[in-house]
Coordinates of C-alpha atoms in Angstrom, one line a residue:
Chain A
M1495 CA 64.2 74.5 211.6
S1496 CA 62.5 76.3 208.7
S1497 CA 62.5 80.1 208.9
P1498 CA 60.4 81.7 211.6
T1499 CA 57.0 82.7 210.5
S1500 CA 57.9 86.3 210.9
V1501 CA 60.6 85.9 208.3
K1502 CA 58.2 84.0 206.0
M1503 CA 55.9 87.0 205.5
T1504 CA 56.3 90.3 203.7
P1505 CA 59.7 92.1 203.3
P1506 CA 60.7 94.0 206.4
N1507 CA 59.0 97.2 205.4
Y1508 CA 56.8 99.2 207.7
I1509 CA 53.6 100.6 206.2
D1510 CA 51.9 103.5 207.8
P1511 CA 48.3 102.4 208.9
R1512 CA 46.9 105.8 207.7
I1513 CA 48.2 105.3 204.2
R1514 CA 47.4 101.6 204.2
R1515 CA 43.8 102.3 205.0
R1516 CA 43.4 105.0 202.4
Y1517 CA 45.1 103.1 199.5
F1518 CA 43.8 99.6 200.3
W1519 CA 41.9 99.6 197.0
M1520 CA 45.3 99.6 195.2
Y1521 CA 46.3 96.3 197.0
L1522 CA 42.9 94.7 196.2
L1523 CA 43.2 95.8 192.5
Q1524 CA 46.7 94.2 192.4
V1525 CA 45.5 91.0 193.9
W1526 CA 42.6 90.8 191.4
L1527 CA 44.8 91.5 188.4
S1528 CA 47.5 89.0 189.4
L1529 CA 45.1 86.2 190.3
L1530 CA 43.1 86.6 187.0
P1531 CA 45.3 84.3 184.8
T1532 CA 45.6 81.8 187.6
A1533 CA 41.8 81.6 188.2
L1534 CA 41.2 81.1 184.5
G1535 CA 43.9 78.4 184.4
I1536 CA 42.4 76.5 187.3
Y1537 CA 39.0 76.6 185.6
W1538 CA 40.6 75.4 182.4
I1539 CA 42.5 72.6 183.9
F1540 CA 40.0 71.3 186.4
S1541 CA 36.7 72.1 184.6
P1542 CA 35.6 68.4 184.4
W1543 CA 35.7 68.4 188.2
F1544 CA 33.3 71.4 188.3
N1545 CA 30.9 69.9 185.7
H1546 CA 28.3 68.8 188.1
V1547 CA 28.5 72.1 190.0
L1548 CA 28.5 74.5 187.1
P1549 CA 25.9 73.5 184.4
E1550 CA 27.7 74.8 181.2
P1551 CA 31.3 75.6 180.7
I1552 CA 32.4 78.9 179.2
P1553 CA 32.3 78.4 175.3
I1554 CA 35.9 79.4 174.8
L1555 CA 37.1 77.0 177.4
S1556 CA 34.8 74.2 176.3
F1557 CA 37.6 71.5 176.8
S1558 CA 40.0 71.1 179.7
L1559 CA 43.7 70.6 179.4
P1560 CA 43.7 67.0 180.8
E1561 CA 41.0 66.2 178.2
L1562 CA 43.2 67.8 175.5
I1563 CA 46.3 65.8 176.6
A1564 CA 44.1 62.7 176.7
R1565 CA 42.8 63.3 173.1
V1566 CA 46.3 63.8 171.8
W1567 CA 47.5 60.5 173.5
E1568 CA 44.2 58.7 172.7
Y1569 CA 43.0 58.5 176.2
P1570 CA 44.8 56.6 178.8
K1571 CA 43.4 58.4 181.9
W1572 CA 46.5 58.0 184.0
I1573 CA 48.3 60.6 181.9
A1574 CA 45.8 63.2 182.8
I1575 CA 46.1 62.3 186.5
A1576 CA 49.9 62.3 186.3
A1577 CA 49.9 65.7 184.8
I1578 CA 48.1 67.3 187.7
P1579 CA 51.2 68.0 190.0
I1580 CA 53.1 69.5 187.0
L1581 CA 50.0 71.7 186.2
M1582 CA 49.9 72.9 189.8
I1583 CA 53.5 73.9 189.8
F1584 CA 52.8 75.6 186.4
L1585 CA 49.9 77.5 188.0
Y1586 CA 52.0 78.7 190.9
F1587 CA 54.7 79.9 188.5
I1588 CA 52.1 81.8 186.5
T1589 CA 50.9 83.4 189.8
V1590 CA 54.4 84.5 190.6
V1591 CA 55.1 85.9 187.1
T1592 CA 51.8 87.8 186.9
S1593 CA 52.1 89.3 190.4
A1594 CA 55.6 90.3 189.7
M1595 CA 54.5 92.0 186.4
V1596 CA 51.6 93.8 188.1
T1597 CA 53.9 95.0 190.9
K1598 CA 56.6 96.1 188.4
L1599 CA 53.9 98.0 186.4
S1600 CA 52.5 99.7 189.5
I1601 CA 56.0 100.6 190.8
G1602 CA 56.9 102.0 187.4
F1603 CA 53.7 104.1 187.4
L1604 CA 54.5 105.4 191.0
N1605 CA 58.1 106.2 190.0
R1606 CA 56.7 108.3 187.1
L1607 CA 54.6 110.3 189.5
H1608 CA 57.4 110.7 192.1
K1609 CA 61.0 109.7 191.9
P1610 CA 62.4 107.5 194.8
K1611 CA 64.8 109.3 197.0
E1612 CA 67.1 108.6 200.0
G1613 CA 66.9 111.1 202.9
I1614 CA 65.0 112.1 206.0
F1615 CA 61.3 112.5 205.6
Y1616 CA 58.5 113.5 208.0
R1617 CA 56.2 110.7 208.9
I1618 CA 53.0 112.3 207.7
P1619 CA 51.0 111.4 204.6
E1620 CA 51.3 114.9 203.4
D1621 CA 55.0 114.4 202.9
K1622 CA 55.2 113.2 199.2
D1623 CA 58.5 111.2 199.7
Y1624 CA 57.0 109.4 202.7
L1625 CA 53.7 108.7 201.0
F1626 CA 55.3 107.2 197.9
W1627 CA 57.8 105.2 199.9
N1628 CA 54.8 103.6 201.7
L1629 CA 52.9 103.1 198.5
R1630 CA 55.8 101.3 196.9
N1631 CA 56.0 99.0 199.9
L1632 CA 52.2 98.4 199.8
S1633 CA 52.4 97.3 196.2
R1634 CA 55.1 94.7 197.0
V1635 CA 53.1 93.0 199.8
F1636 CA 51.2 90.6 197.7
L1637 CA 54.1 89.6 195.6
F1638 CA 56.2 88.7 198.6
W1639 CA 53.4 86.8 200.2
V1640 CA 53.1 84.7 197.0
L1641 CA 56.9 84.2 196.9
H1642 CA 57.1 83.1 200.5
S1643 CA 54.3 80.6 200.3
S1644 CA 56.5 78.0 198.6
P1645 CA 59.7 76.4 199.8
S1646 CA 61.5 77.7 196.7
T1647 CA 64.2 80.3 197.3
L1648 CA 65.3 80.8 193.7
L1649 CA 62.0 82.4 192.7
K1650 CA 62.4 84.9 195.6
K1651 CA 65.8 85.8 194.4
Y1652 CA 64.8 86.6 190.8
F1653 CA 61.2 87.8 191.1
G1654 CA 61.6 89.6 194.4
Y1655 CA 64.8 91.4 193.9
T1656 CA 66.6 91.0 190.5
I1657 CA 63.5 92.3 188.5
F1658 CA 63.3 95.4 190.7
G1659 CA 66.8 96.6 190.2
I1660 CA 68.7 94.7 193.0
P1661 CA 70.7 92.3 190.8
I1662 CA 71.7 89.3 193.0
D1663 CA 74.4 87.2 191.6
R1664 CA 74.1 83.4 191.1
S1665 CA 77.0 82.9 193.6
T1666 CA 75.3 84.9 196.3
V1667 CA 73.2 83.1 198.9
I1668 CA 70.2 85.0 200.4
N1669 CA 68.0 82.1 201.6
H1670 CA 65.6 82.8 204.5
T1671 CA 66.7 86.4 205.0
W1672 CA 64.9 89.7 205.4
I1673 CA 66.2 92.2 202.9
S1674 CA 64.6 95.6 202.1
P1675 CA 63.7 95.5 198.4
E1676 CA 64.9 99.1 197.9
F1677 CA 68.3 100.9 198.3
V1678 CA 70.3 97.7 198.8
Q1679 CA 73.4 96.8 196.8
I1680 CA 74.8 93.3 197.1
G1681 CA 78.0 92.1 195.4
K1682 CA 79.2 88.8 194.1
N1683 CA 79.9 85.6 196.1
V1684 CA 78.2 86.9 199.2
I1685 CA 76.8 84.6 201.9
I1686 CA 74.0 85.9 204.2
G1687 CA 72.9 83.6 207.1
Q1688 CA 69.5 82.6 208.3
S1689 CA 67.0 85.4 209.3
A1690 CA 69.7 88.1 209.0
S1691 CA 67.9 91.4 208.3
L1692 CA 69.0 94.3 206.2
Y1693 CA 67.0 97.4 206.8
S1694 CA 67.5 100.4 204.5
Y1695 CA 65.1 102.5 206.7
Q1696 CA 64.9 103.6 210.3
V1697 CA 62.2 105.4 212.2
Q1698 CA 63.5 108.2 214.4
G1699 CA 60.8 110.0 216.3
N1700 CA 58.5 111.7 213.8
K1701 CA 61.0 111.2 211.0
L1702 CA 61.9 108.4 208.6
L1703 CA 65.5 107.9 207.5
V1704 CA 66.2 106.1 204.2
A1705 CA 69.8 105.4 203.1
Q1706 CA 71.5 102.8 201.0
I1707 CA 73.2 99.7 202.3
V1708 CA 76.2 98.6 200.2
I1709 CA 77.7 95.1 200.5
E1710 CA 80.8 94.5 198.4
D1711 CA 82.1 91.1 197.0
N1712 CA 83.1 88.0 199.1
V1713 CA 81.4 89.3 202.2
R1714 CA 80.2 86.7 204.8
I1715 CA 77.3 87.7 207.1
G1716 CA 76.3 85.3 209.9
P1717 CA 72.8 84.4 211.1
Q1718 CA 70.7 86.9 213.0
V1719 CA 72.9 89.9 212.0
I1720 CA 71.0 93.2 211.9
L1721 CA 72.3 95.9 209.4
L1722 CA 70.8 99.4 209.5
P1723 CA 70.7 102.1 206.9
G1724 CA 73.8 103.7 205.4
I1725 CA 76.1 100.7 206.4
H1726 CA 78.9 100.0 204.0
V1727 CA 80.5 96.6 204.2
K1728 CA 83.8 96.4 202.3
H1729 CA 85.1 93.3 200.5
D1730 CA 86.3 90.1 202.2
T1731 CA 84.8 91.1 205.5
I1732 CA 83.2 88.6 207.9
I1733 CA 80.4 89.7 210.4
S1734 CA 79.8 86.9 212.9
G1735 CA 76.4 85.7 213.9
G1736 CA 74.2 87.6 216.3
S1737 CA 75.9 91.0 215.9
F1738 CA 74.4 94.3 214.9
A1739 CA 75.7 97.8 214.0
H1740 CA 74.6 101.4 214.2
P1741 CA 73.5 103.2 211.1
F1742 CA 76.2 104.7 208.8
T1743 CA 79.0 102.5 210.2
C1744 CA 81.7 101.4 207.7
F1745 CA 83.1 97.9 208.0
E1746 CA 86.8 97.7 206.9
E1747 CA 88.0 95.2 204.3
N1748 CA 89.6 91.8 205.3
A1749 CA 88.4 92.1 208.9
V1750 CA 86.2 90.1 211.4
Y1751 CA 83.4 91.7 213.4
Q1752 CA 81.4 90.5 216.3
G1753 CA 79.2 91.9 219.1
G1754 CA 76.5 94.5 219.5
P1755 CA 77.5 97.1 218.4
A1756 CA 80.0 95.2 216.2
Q1757 CA 83.6 95.6 217.0
K1758 CA 86.7 94.4 215.2
M1759 CA 88.1 91.1 216.5
E1760 CA 91.2 89.0 215.9
P1761 CA 90.4 85.4 215.4
Chain B
M762 CA 95.2 81.1 211.2
S763 CA 94.2 77.5 210.5
A764 CA 90.6 76.6 211.2
T765 CA 91.3 73.5 213.2
T766 CA 93.4 75.3 215.9
S767 CA 90.9 78.1 216.4
L768 CA 88.1 75.6 216.9
E769 CA 89.4 74.7 220.3
K770 CA 87.3 75.5 223.3
N771 CA 86.5 79.1 224.1
K772 CA 88.4 80.8 221.3
F773 CA 86.7 83.3 219.1
Q774 CA 85.9 82.1 215.5
P775 CA 83.4 84.0 213.4
L776 CA 80.1 82.1 212.9
V777 CA 78.8 82.2 209.3
S778 CA 76.1 79.8 208.3
A779 CA 73.8 79.5 205.4
N780 CA 72.1 76.7 203.4
L781 CA 73.8 76.8 200.0
P782 CA 71.6 76.2 197.0
G783 CA 71.4 72.5 196.2
K784 CA 72.5 70.8 193.0
P785 CA 70.0 70.1 190.2
V786 CA 69.6 66.6 191.8
T787 CA 67.9 68.2 194.7
Y788 CA 65.2 69.9 192.6
V789 CA 64.6 66.7 190.7
I790 CA 64.2 64.7 193.9
L791 CA 61.9 67.4 195.5
F792 CA 59.8 67.6 192.3
L793 CA 59.4 63.8 192.2
E794 CA 58.4 63.8 195.9
F795 CA 55.7 66.4 195.2
W796 CA 54.5 64.5 192.1
V797 CA 54.3 61.2 193.9
T798 CA 52.4 62.7 196.9
L799 CA 49.8 64.4 194.7
V800 CA 49.2 61.4 192.5
L801 CA 48.8 59.2 195.5
M802 CA 46.4 61.7 197.0
Y803 CA 44.3 61.7 193.8
W804 CA 44.3 57.9 193.8
I805 CA 43.2 57.7 197.4
N806 CA 40.4 60.4 197.2
E807 CA 39.0 60.0 193.7
G808 CA 36.4 57.3 194.3
Y809 CA 35.3 58.8 197.6
Y810 CA 34.8 62.4 196.6
S811 CA 33.2 61.6 193.2
R812 CA 30.4 59.6 195.0
I813 CA 29.8 61.5 198.2
F814 CA 28.5 64.8 196.9
V815 CA 26.1 63.5 194.3
G816 CA 22.4 64.1 195.3
R817 CA 23.2 65.0 199.0
V818 CA 23.2 68.8 199.5
W819 CA 23.9 68.5 203.2
T820 CA 27.3 67.0 202.5
Y821 CA 28.4 70.5 201.1
F822 CA 28.5 71.7 204.8
L823 CA 31.2 69.1 205.5
L824 CA 33.5 70.6 202.8
P825 CA 35.6 72.6 205.4
L826 CA 36.3 69.4 207.2
F827 CA 37.2 67.6 204.0
L828 CA 39.7 70.4 203.1
Y829 CA 41.2 70.2 206.6
G830 CA 41.6 66.5 206.2
L831 CA 43.2 66.9 202.8
V832 CA 45.8 69.2 204.3
W833 CA 46.8 66.6 206.9
Q834 CA 46.8 63.9 204.2
F835 CA 49.2 65.9 202.2
F836 CA 51.5 66.4 205.2
I837 CA 51.4 62.7 206.3
I838 CA 52.1 61.3 202.8
S839 CA 54.9 63.8 202.0
T840 CA 56.5 63.1 205.3
I841 CA 56.5 59.3 204.7
I842 CA 58.0 59.8 201.2
T843 CA 60.6 62.2 202.6
S844 CA 61.7 59.8 205.3
L845 CA 62.1 57.1 202.7
V846 CA 64.2 59.4 200.5
Y847 CA 66.3 60.4 203.5
F848 CA 66.8 56.8 204.5
I849 CA 68.1 56.0 201.0
L850 CA 70.4 59.0 201.0
T851 CA 71.9 58.1 204.4
R852 CA 72.6 54.6 203.0
I853 CA 74.6 56.1 200.1
E854 CA 76.6 58.6 202.3
P855 CA 76.1 58.4 206.1
P856 CA 75.9 61.8 207.9
K857 CA 79.2 62.6 209.6
E858 CA 80.5 65.3 211.9
G859 CA 83.7 67.1 211.2
L860 CA 85.4 69.6 208.9
F861 CA 84.9 69.2 205.2
D862 CA 85.7 71.1 202.0
L863 CA 82.7 72.7 200.4
S864 CA 83.3 70.8 197.2
S865 CA 83.8 67.4 199.0
R866 CA 81.4 64.5 198.8
E867 CA 80.3 64.8 202.4
A868 CA 79.5 68.5 202.1
Q869 CA 77.6 68.1 198.8
F870 CA 75.5 65.3 200.4
Y871 CA 75.0 67.5 203.5
F872 CA 73.4 70.2 201.3
I873 CA 71.2 67.7 199.4
R874 CA 70.0 66.1 202.7
F875 CA 69.4 69.6 204.1
W876 CA 67.0 70.6 201.3
I877 CA 65.2 67.3 201.5
C878 CA 64.7 67.9 205.3
F879 CA 63.8 71.5 204.7
Y880 CA 61.0 70.6 202.3
S881 CA 59.4 68.3 204.9
L882 CA 59.9 70.7 207.7
Y883 CA 58.5 73.6 205.7
I884 CA 55.3 71.6 205.2
A885 CA 55.2 70.7 208.9
R886 CA 55.6 74.4 209.9
A887 CA 52.8 75.4 207.5
M888 CA 50.3 73.0 209.2
P889 CA 47.6 74.5 211.4
L890 CA 49.1 73.0 214.6
P891 CA 52.4 74.5 215.7
W892 CA 53.9 71.5 217.4
V893 CA 53.8 69.1 214.4
D894 CA 57.4 69.7 213.5
M895 CA 58.5 68.0 216.8
Y896 CA 57.3 64.7 215.4
V897 CA 59.3 65.3 212.1
F898 CA 62.7 66.0 213.6
P899 CA 63.2 62.5 215.0
I900 CA 63.0 61.2 211.4
F901 CA 66.2 63.0 210.6
G902 CA 68.1 61.5 213.5
S903 CA 67.8 64.3 216.1
H904 CA 66.6 63.6 219.5
I905 CA 63.7 65.7 220.8
G906 CA 62.5 65.1 224.4
K907 CA 59.2 65.8 226.1
N908 CA 57.7 69.1 227.3
I909 CA 59.5 71.2 224.8
V910 CA 58.9 74.7 223.3
L911 CA 60.5 75.4 219.9
Y912 CA 57.6 77.0 217.9
D913 CA 59.2 79.9 216.1
S914 CA 62.9 79.3 215.9
W915 CA 65.4 78.1 213.4
I916 CA 66.7 74.6 214.2
D917 CA 69.0 72.7 211.9
P918 CA 67.5 69.3 210.9
E919 CA 70.5 67.1 211.7
F920 CA 72.8 66.7 214.7
V921 CA 70.6 68.3 217.3
D922 CA 69.9 66.8 220.7
I923 CA 67.2 68.5 222.8
N924 CA 66.3 66.9 226.1
D925 CA 63.2 67.1 228.3
N926 CA 61.7 70.4 229.6
C927 CA 63.8 72.7 227.3
M928 CA 62.6 76.2 226.1
I929 CA 63.8 77.6 222.8
S930 CA 62.4 81.1 222.4
L931 CA 61.2 83.1 219.3
N932 CA 63.7 83.6 216.5
T933 CA 66.5 81.7 218.2
Q934 CA 69.1 80.3 215.8
L935 CA 70.2 76.8 216.8
I936 CA 72.8 75.9 214.2
S937 CA 74.8 72.7 213.9
H938 CA 76.7 73.6 210.7
A939 CA 78.9 76.6 209.8
I940 CA 81.0 77.8 206.9
I941 CA 84.6 78.6 207.9
G942 CA 86.5 80.0 204.9
D943 CA 86.0 77.4 202.2
K944 CA 85.1 74.6 204.6
L945 CA 82.0 73.2 206.1
Y946 CA 82.0 72.4 209.9
V947 CA 79.4 70.1 211.3
K948 CA 79.1 69.4 215.0
K949 CA 76.3 68.2 217.2
V950 CA 74.5 70.8 219.5
I951 CA 73.3 69.3 222.8
I952 CA 70.8 70.9 225.1
K953 CA 70.4 69.0 228.3
K954 CA 67.5 68.9 230.7
S955 CA 65.6 72.2 231.3
G956 CA 68.1 74.3 229.4
I957 CA 66.7 77.6 228.1
A958 CA 67.8 79.7 225.1
G959 CA 66.6 83.3 225.0
A960 CA 64.9 85.2 222.2
G961 CA 67.1 85.9 219.2
A962 CA 70.1 84.0 220.6
V963 CA 72.6 82.3 218.3
I964 CA 73.8 78.9 219.3
A965 CA 77.0 77.9 217.5
P966 CA 77.8 74.3 216.4
G967 CA 79.3 72.1 219.1
T968 CA 77.7 74.0 222.0
I969 CA 76.6 72.0 225.0
V970 CA 74.0 73.7 227.2
K971 CA 74.1 71.8 230.5
E972 CA 71.3 71.1 233.0
G973 CA 69.3 74.2 233.8
A974 CA 71.7 76.6 232.0
V975 CA 70.1 79.8 230.5
L976 CA 71.5 81.7 227.5
G977 CA 70.3 85.3 227.5
G978 CA 68.3 86.9 224.7
A979 CA 70.3 88.2 221.7
C980 CA 73.5 86.5 223.0
S981 CA 75.7 84.1 221.0
T982 CA 77.9 81.3 222.0
L983 CA 81.3 80.3 220.8
F984 CA 82.1 77.1 218.9
N985 CA 82.2 74.0 221.2
Q986 CA 81.4 76.1 224.3
E987 CA 80.0 74.5 227.3
L988 CA 77.5 76.5 229.3
A989 CA 77.8 75.8 233.1
P990 CA 74.7 74.2 234.8
Y991 CA 72.2 76.4 236.7
C992 CA 73.8 79.7 235.5
I993 CA 72.6 82.6 233.3
H994 CA 75.1 83.3 230.4
V995 CA 75.1 86.7 228.8
G996 CA 77.3 88.5 226.2
S997 CA 78.0 88.2 222.6
P998 CA 80.0 86.0 222.6
A999 CA 78.7 84.7 226.0
N1000 CA 81.6 85.0 228.4
V1001 CA 79.8 86.1 231.6
A1002 CA 78.0 83.6 233.9
I1003 CA 75.7 84.5 236.7
P1004 CA 74.6 81.6 239.1
I1005 CA 70.9 81.2 239.7
K1006 CA 70.4 81.4 243.5
I1007 CA 68.0 78.6 244.3
K1008 CA 68.7 76.5 247.4
K1009 CA 67.8 73.3 245.7
Y1010 CA 70.5 73.7 243.0
E1011 CA 73.3 75.5 244.9
S1012 CA 75.3 72.4 245.5
E1013 CA 75.4 71.6 241.8
I1014 CA 76.9 74.9 240.6
P1015 CA 80.7 74.6 240.0
T1016 CA 81.6 77.9 241.6
E1017 CA 85.4 77.6 241.2
K1018 CA 85.4 77.4 237.4
L1019 CA 82.9 80.1 236.6
P1020 CA 83.9 83.4 234.9
Q1021 CA 83.5 86.5 237.1
P1022 CA 79.8 87.7 237.3
I1023 CA 79.0 91.3 236.6
E1024 CA 79.0 93.4 239.8
T1025 CA 76.2 95.9 240.2
P1026 CA 77.5 99.5 240.3
E1027 CA 77.6 101.1 243.8
S1028 CA 75.2 103.9 242.8
D1029 CA 72.5 101.2 242.1
K1030 CA 73.0 99.6 245.5
E1031 CA 72.6 102.9 247.3
E1032 CA 69.3 103.6 245.5
K1033 CA 67.9 100.2 246.5
S1034 CA 68.9 100.5 250.1

């Protein structure tokens, strides 16, 4: 069990190596910014552990949080020890929040420079649409790595998608799936199975196709289903496990689909 | 269409499966597990690490080994705690096969147990050695034989029986639970000796892969389907069987019952000859 390692990594977005090499500084800057509060927090919480390594603590952080807690409760030491797991979860949460904020800021900045668009673009860095599509994906890499490095699926739902304009309802289940974080629209009460992948882009020769995927309410999608750009799944449809479909197909409402390419079936 | 009638053998029924979000109880249990694990680790290591580094500079070179050991310590302690929690949960509500409502007690306990198993298996999969999870599956009641490959695939934690010399390829989905309408269906998946599932295949609940049977890559099986021994099965759903022609096994293939194999087109035959 557990999702395959390939699913555990970044969202399924291809990044051009030419652009990745040229703008790698952007990724490093993001990592630095989003780990800054966490690093300070680690130092603040665990500074008594570093005392024999580092001679003098930073003046502002001259006391640690366990010490503070111990002072308030007049020092039984076990309270400080018992707080450590909670503090670690808190640190992870802070990392998620800050990396989401940094990503949100950088994507907002990129969108100011160039508006995201659907369409067909040339796969050369001189094409502005292609360049900015890649940059947006590059700025999401660290956030998704942070989100996938814990067994929590709730954090991924809210900090990976809902913040960036893909509102995913509480009744919708997207655990252990691969969903493009752009140009996807998911309705209410949808169930998507394990390692199903929803790609809103496709590479065709020297061109890149980007089109929106629409999934309406009450849709059930099985495990290992592959949906390509431009696909429209209407309400109350079931797509059985292991099937895939060509780009720009439209799934009818109240139907059952199976096979590759998916065909209508009567159960 | 009633769900029970269409779950008979070799009838099409759409396969939808997902692990639904657990109740708040699940989060509380998982948090407590994590908390107990870390506090135990602190208690075990505190005295050791506070003494060993003082005044001995050469011990700093052992730090990588200590960190590696800590990772394994975390894995072992959390697995022991999870198995205890799982044991208690199965005493309250024993795991059952069958068709349940999503709101019923059995289904709710299935999801709680699922997330507890998932936590433990997630940690096992994050370990530096890829075969660690094979020692975790038997805790949750599934049988795992010897000489098995299942490194990068999805395997449900409960109701799985994998025998010796089996291969389960990359990204294969071996699923023992499915959502049919508003109901949860749980049935055991059995893979007998030297069965093979191809890359990206989907194995539906209740499937029995018999001795030496092969399921092709990116193919899917039907609910409660039996794959014939020493045959290659292809199609989505898998409805074509091609016997493997090895003299040793030919007597064991039930030739009468098999579906028709695909015939190679005549143009291909001419080219070869």
